Coordinates of C-alpha atoms in Angstrom, one line a residue:
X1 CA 107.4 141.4 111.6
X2 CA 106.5 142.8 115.0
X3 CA 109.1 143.8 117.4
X4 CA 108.0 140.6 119.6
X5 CA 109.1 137.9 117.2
X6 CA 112.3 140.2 116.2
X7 CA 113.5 140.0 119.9
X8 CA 112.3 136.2 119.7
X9 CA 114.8 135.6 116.8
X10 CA 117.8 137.5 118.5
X11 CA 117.4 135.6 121.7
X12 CA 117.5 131.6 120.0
X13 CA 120.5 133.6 118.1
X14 CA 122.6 134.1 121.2
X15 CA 121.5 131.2 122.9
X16 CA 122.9 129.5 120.2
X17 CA 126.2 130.8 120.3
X18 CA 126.4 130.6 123.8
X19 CA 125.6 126.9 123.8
X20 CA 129.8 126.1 123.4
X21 CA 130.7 127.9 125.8
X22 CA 128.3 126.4 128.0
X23 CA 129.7 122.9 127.2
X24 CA 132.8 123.6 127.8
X25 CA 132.1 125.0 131.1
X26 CA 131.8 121.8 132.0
X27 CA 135.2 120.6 131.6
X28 CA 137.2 120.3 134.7
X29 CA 140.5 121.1 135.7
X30 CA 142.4 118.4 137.5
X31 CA 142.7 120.3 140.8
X32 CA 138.7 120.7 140.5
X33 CA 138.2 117.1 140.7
X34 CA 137.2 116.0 143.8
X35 CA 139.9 112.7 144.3
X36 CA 140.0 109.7 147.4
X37 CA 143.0 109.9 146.8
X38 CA 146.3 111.6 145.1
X39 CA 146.8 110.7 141.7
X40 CA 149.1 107.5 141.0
X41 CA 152.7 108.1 139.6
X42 CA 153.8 104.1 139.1
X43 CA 158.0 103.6 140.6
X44 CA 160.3 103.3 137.6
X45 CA 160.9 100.0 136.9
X46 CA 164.3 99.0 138.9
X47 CA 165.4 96.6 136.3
X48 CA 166.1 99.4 133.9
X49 CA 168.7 102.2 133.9
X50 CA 167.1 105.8 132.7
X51 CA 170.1 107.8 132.4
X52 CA 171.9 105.5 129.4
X53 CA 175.0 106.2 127.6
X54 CA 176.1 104.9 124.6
X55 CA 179.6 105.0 123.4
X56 CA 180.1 106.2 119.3
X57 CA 183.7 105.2 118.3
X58 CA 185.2 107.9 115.9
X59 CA 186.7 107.0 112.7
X60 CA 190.1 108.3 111.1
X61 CA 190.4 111.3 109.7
X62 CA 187.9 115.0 110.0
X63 CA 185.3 113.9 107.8
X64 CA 186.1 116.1 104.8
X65 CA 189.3 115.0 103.3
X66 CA 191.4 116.9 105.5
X67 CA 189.7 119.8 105.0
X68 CA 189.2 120.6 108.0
X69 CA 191.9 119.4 109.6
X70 CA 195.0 117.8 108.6
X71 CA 196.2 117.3 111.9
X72 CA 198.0 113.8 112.1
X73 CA 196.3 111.2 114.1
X74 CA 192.6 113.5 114.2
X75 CA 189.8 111.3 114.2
X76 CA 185.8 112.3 114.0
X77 CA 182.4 111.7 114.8
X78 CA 179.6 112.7 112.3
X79 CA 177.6 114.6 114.6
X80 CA 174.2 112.9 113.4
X81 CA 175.0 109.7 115.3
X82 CA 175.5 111.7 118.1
X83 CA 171.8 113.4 117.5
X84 CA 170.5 110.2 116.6
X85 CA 171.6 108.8 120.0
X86 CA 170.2 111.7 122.1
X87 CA 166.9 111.9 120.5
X88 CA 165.6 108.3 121.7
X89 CA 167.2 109.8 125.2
X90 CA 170.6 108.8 125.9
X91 CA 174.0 110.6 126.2
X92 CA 177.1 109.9 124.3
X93 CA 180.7 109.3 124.9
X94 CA 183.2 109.5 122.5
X95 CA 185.5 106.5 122.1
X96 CA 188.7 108.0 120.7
X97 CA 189.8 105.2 118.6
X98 CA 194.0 106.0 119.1
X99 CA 193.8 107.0 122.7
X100 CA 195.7 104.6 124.6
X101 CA 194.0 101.4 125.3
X102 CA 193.5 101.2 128.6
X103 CA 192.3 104.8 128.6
X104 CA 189.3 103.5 125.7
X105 CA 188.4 100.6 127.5
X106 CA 188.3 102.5 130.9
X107 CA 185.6 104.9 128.7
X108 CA 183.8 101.9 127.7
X109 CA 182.8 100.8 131.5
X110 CA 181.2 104.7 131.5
X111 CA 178.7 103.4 128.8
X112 CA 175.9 101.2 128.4
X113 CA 176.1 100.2 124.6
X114 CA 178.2 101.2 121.6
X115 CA 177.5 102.3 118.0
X116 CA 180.6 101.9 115.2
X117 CA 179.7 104.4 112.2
X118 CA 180.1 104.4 108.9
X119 CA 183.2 105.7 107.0
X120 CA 185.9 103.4 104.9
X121 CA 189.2 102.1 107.7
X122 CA 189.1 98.6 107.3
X123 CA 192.7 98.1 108.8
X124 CA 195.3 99.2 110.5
X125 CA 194.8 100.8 114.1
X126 CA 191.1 101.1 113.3
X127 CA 190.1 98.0 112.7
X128 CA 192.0 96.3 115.5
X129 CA 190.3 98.7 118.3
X130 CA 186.7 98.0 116.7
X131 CA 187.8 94.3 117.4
X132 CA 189.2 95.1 121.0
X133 CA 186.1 96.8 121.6
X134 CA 183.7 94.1 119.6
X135 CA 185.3 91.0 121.9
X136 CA 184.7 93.3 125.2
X137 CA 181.0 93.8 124.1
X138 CA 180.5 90.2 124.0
X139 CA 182.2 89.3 126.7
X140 CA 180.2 91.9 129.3
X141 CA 176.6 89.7 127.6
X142 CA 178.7 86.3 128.6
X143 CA 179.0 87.8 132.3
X144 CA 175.3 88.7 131.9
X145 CA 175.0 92.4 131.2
X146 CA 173.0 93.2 128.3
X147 CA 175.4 95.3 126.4
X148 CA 173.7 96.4 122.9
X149 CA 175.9 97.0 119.8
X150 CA 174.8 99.2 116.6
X151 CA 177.0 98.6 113.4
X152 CA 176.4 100.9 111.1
X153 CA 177.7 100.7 107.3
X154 CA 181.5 100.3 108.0
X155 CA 180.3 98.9 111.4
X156 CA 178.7 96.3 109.6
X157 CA 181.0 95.5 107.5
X158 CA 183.8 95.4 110.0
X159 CA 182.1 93.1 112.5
X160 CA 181.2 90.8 109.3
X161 CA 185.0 90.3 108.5
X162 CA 185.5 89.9 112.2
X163 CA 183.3 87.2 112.5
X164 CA 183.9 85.3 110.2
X165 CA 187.9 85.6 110.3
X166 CA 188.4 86.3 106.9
X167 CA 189.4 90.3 106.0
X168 CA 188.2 89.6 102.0
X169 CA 184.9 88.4 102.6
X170 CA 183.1 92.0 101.6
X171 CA 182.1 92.1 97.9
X172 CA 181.4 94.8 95.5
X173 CA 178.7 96.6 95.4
X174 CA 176.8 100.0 93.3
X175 CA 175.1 101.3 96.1
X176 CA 176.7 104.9 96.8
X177 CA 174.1 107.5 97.4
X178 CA 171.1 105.6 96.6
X179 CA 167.9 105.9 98.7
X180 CA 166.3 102.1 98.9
X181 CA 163.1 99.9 100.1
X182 CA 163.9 97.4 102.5
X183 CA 163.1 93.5 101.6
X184 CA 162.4 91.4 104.4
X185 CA 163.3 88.0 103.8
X186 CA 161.1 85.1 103.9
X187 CA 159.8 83.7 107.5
X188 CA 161.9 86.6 109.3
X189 CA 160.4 86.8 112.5
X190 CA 160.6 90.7 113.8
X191 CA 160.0 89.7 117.7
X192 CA 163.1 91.0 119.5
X193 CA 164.4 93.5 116.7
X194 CA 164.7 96.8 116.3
X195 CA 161.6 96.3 114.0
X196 CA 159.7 95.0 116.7
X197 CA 157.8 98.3 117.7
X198 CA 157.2 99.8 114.1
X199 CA 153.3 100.2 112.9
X200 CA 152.0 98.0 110.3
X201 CA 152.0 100.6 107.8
X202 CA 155.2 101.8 108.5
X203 CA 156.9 98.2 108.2
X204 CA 154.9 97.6 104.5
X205 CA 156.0 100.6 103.4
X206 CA 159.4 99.6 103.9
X207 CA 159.3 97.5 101.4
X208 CA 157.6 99.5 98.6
X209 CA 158.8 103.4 99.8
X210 CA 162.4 104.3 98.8
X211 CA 162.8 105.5 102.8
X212 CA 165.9 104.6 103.7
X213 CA 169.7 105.9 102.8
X214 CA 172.7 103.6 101.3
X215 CA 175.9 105.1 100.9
X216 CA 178.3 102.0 100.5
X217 CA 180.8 100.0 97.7
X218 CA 181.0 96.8 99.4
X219 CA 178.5 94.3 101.4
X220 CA 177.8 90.8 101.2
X221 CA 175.6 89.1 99.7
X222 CA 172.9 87.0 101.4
X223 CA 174.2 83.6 99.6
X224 CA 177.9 84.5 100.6
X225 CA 176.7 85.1 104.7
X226 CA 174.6 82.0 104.8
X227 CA 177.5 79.6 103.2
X228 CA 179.8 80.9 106.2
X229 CA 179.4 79.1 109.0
X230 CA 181.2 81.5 111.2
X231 CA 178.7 83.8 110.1
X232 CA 175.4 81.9 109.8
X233 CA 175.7 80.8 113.3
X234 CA 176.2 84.2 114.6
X235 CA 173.8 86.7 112.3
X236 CA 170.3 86.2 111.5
X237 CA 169.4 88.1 108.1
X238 CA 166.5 90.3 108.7
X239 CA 166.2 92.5 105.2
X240 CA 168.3 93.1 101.8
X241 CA 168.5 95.6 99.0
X242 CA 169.4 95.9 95.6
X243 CA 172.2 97.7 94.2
X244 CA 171.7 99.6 91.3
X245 CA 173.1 96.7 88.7
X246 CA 170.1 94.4 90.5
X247 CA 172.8 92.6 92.5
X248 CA 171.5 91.4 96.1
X249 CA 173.2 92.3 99.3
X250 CA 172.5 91.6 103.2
X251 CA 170.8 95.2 104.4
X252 CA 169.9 94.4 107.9
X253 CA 170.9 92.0 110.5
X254 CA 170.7 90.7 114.1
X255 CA 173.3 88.6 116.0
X256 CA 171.3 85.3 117.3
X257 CA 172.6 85.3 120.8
X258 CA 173.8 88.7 121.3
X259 CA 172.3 92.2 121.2
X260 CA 174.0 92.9 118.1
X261 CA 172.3 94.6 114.9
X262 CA 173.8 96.0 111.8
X263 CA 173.2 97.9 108.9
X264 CA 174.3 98.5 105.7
X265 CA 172.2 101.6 105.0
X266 CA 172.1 104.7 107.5
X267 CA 169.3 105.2 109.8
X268 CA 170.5 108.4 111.1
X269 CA 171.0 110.4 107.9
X270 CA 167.0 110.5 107.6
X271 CA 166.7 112.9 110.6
X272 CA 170.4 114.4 110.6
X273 CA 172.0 114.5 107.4
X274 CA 171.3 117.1 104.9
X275 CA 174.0 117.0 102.5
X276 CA 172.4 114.5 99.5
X277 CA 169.4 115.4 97.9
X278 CA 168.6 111.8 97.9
X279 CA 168.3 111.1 101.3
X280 CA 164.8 110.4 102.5
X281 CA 163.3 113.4 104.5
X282 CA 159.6 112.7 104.6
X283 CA 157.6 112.0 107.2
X284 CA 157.8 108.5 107.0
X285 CA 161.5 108.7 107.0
X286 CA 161.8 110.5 110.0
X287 CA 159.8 107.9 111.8
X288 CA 162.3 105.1 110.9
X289 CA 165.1 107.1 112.1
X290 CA 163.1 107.3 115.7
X291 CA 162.1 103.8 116.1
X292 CA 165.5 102.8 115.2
X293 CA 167.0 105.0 117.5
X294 CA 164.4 104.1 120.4
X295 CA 165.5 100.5 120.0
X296 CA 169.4 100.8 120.6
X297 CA 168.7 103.3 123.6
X298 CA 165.5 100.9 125.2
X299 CA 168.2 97.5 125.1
X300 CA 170.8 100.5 126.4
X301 CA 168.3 100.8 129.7
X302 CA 168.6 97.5 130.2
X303 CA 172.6 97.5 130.6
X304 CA 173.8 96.6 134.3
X305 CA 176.5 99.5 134.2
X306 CA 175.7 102.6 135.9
X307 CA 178.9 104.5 135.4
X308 CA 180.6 107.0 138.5
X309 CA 178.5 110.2 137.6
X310 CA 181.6 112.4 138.0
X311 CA 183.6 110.7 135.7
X312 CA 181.1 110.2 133.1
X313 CA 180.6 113.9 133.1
X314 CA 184.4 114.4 132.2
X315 CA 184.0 112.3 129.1
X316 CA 180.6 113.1 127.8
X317 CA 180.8 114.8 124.2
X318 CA 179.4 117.7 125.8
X319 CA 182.9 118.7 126.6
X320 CA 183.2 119.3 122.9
X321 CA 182.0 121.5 120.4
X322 CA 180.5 120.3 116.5
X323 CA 182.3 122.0 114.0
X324 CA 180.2 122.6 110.6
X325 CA 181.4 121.1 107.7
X326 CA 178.3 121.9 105.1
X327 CA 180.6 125.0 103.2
X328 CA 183.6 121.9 102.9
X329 CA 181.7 120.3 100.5
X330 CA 179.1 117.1 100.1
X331 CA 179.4 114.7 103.2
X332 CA 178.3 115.3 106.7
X333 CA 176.7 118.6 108.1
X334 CA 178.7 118.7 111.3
X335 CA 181.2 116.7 112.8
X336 CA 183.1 116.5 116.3
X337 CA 186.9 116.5 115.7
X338 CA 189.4 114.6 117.8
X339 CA 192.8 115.7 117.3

């Protein structure tokens, strides 16, 4: 081969590589763009509050049996609702369930939605404060605030007996650290729920992927909710599970006139919660914890309330610290203790 075609070859080889770097030269950076006019940032839509808050109430006890405290009258928060909260972009308040009452419900005009947790009080103090606090919620949406309201587990549970007035209408159920599908029932429309915004894919696998997290003994069962009237006329059954004996029970829930949704399983273990090896961790998972979480805090924007900022920073849960339980044995992986 003559040195004329080598130096040929060598040449259509380096043009070749440089052919790349000559496209990409063509990419501009935006202050090389020759604009009319400054880029458009659109106003923040003034019907909607960006800075929300939502108020966890904590349940009796320190989440470990006492183990890690055994102070009388401490009360906790898992810390995972509190992460669940602040990843869709809202802050949190504690609402110390046996502070003084007018000290709680001054807390509760510093927020703009509430969550109640899991856990097992169904009476005493406990239970009348989630009902002080249940009647205020639906009395700021009669004035014409939207005020949302996540009832998690016990939430659930609690609101169910205090709608329908009657403190033995749970049943039993097998359904203690069992990972489950969700069922939606027949004709359920998902317009306006917090299943409104999830993909296709994500809403059929639902019902075939074990991707969410029950950890409960009692329910009710869709037959039971329906033949209340109290209860038929206030809740709307979205989705329901199985228990491990094959028994049916209501899983998911939204109020018909009120911004009210509860569940019996646990959307913010997915994400938070490391304790069970059953709880779901995959991707899928993760996403259902997010959307779920986005949908408490976008109703939370729409709240009226825009709380003194000084105050609110004097009772954010930033002016406590987690404390980790993981080394106390199976349960939560951190918890805020109020004692």
């Amino acid at each position: 081969m003559s040195n004329d075609a080598v130096w040929t070859l060598v040449l259509l080889a380096v043009s070749q590589c440089l052919l790349p770097a000559a496209a990409h030269s063509a990419i501009l950076l935006p202050s090389q763009l020759n604009r009319d006019s400054p880029p458009s940032c659109p106003a923040p839509n003034p019907d909607l509050y960006y800075r929300p808050v939502i108020g966890i109430v904590s349940h009796p006890g320190d989440g470990a049996s006492g183990r890690l405290s055994n102070a009388t009258g401490a009360s906790y928060i898992a810390a995972s609702y509190v992460k669940f909260v602040e990843a869709a972009g809202a802050r949190v308040v504690p609402l110390i369930y046996n502070e003084p009452p007018d000290k709680l419900l001054k807390k509760l005009e510093l927020v703009n939605g509430v969550l109640f947790t899991g856990g097992w009080a169904k009476s005493g103090l406990y239970f009348e404060t989630v009902g002080k606090i249940f009647k205020k919620i639906l009395e700021k949406n009669d004035a014409g605030d939207h005020f949302p309201l996540y009832a998690v587990c016990l939430g659930f549970e609690l609101i169910t007996m205090i709608v329908s007035q009657d403190n033995n209408i749970l049943e039993e159920f097998t359904a203690s650290n069992q990972a489950s599908t969700l069922q939606f029932v027949e004709n359920a429309s998902i317009e306006g729920t917090v299943f409104q915004r999830f993909p296709p894919d994500l809403l059929k696998k639902l019902g075939t992927d074990c991707l969410v997290m029950q950890n409960h003994r009692y329910g009710i069962s869709p037959g039971k909710l329906l033949d209340n009237q109290k209860l038929s006329s206030f809740f709307e059954i979205l989705t329901t599970c199985e228990d491990e004996d094959d028994k049916v029970y209501v899983s998911t829930v939204r109020s018909r006139n009120y911004p009210v949704t509860g569940f019996q399983w646990h959307p913010e273990k997915n994400a938070f919660e490391w304790g069970s090896p059953r709880i779901p961790h995959t991707e899928d998972a993760i996403q259902i914890t997010q959307y779920v979480a986005n949908f408490l805090v976008s109703e939370a924007r729409r709240s009226l309330n825009r709380p003194a900022a000084q105050e609110l920073l004097e009772n954010l849960i930033y002016n406590y610290s987690p404390t980790y339980c993981g080394k106390a044995g199976k349960g939560f992986d951190e918890v805020y203790i109020f004692a």
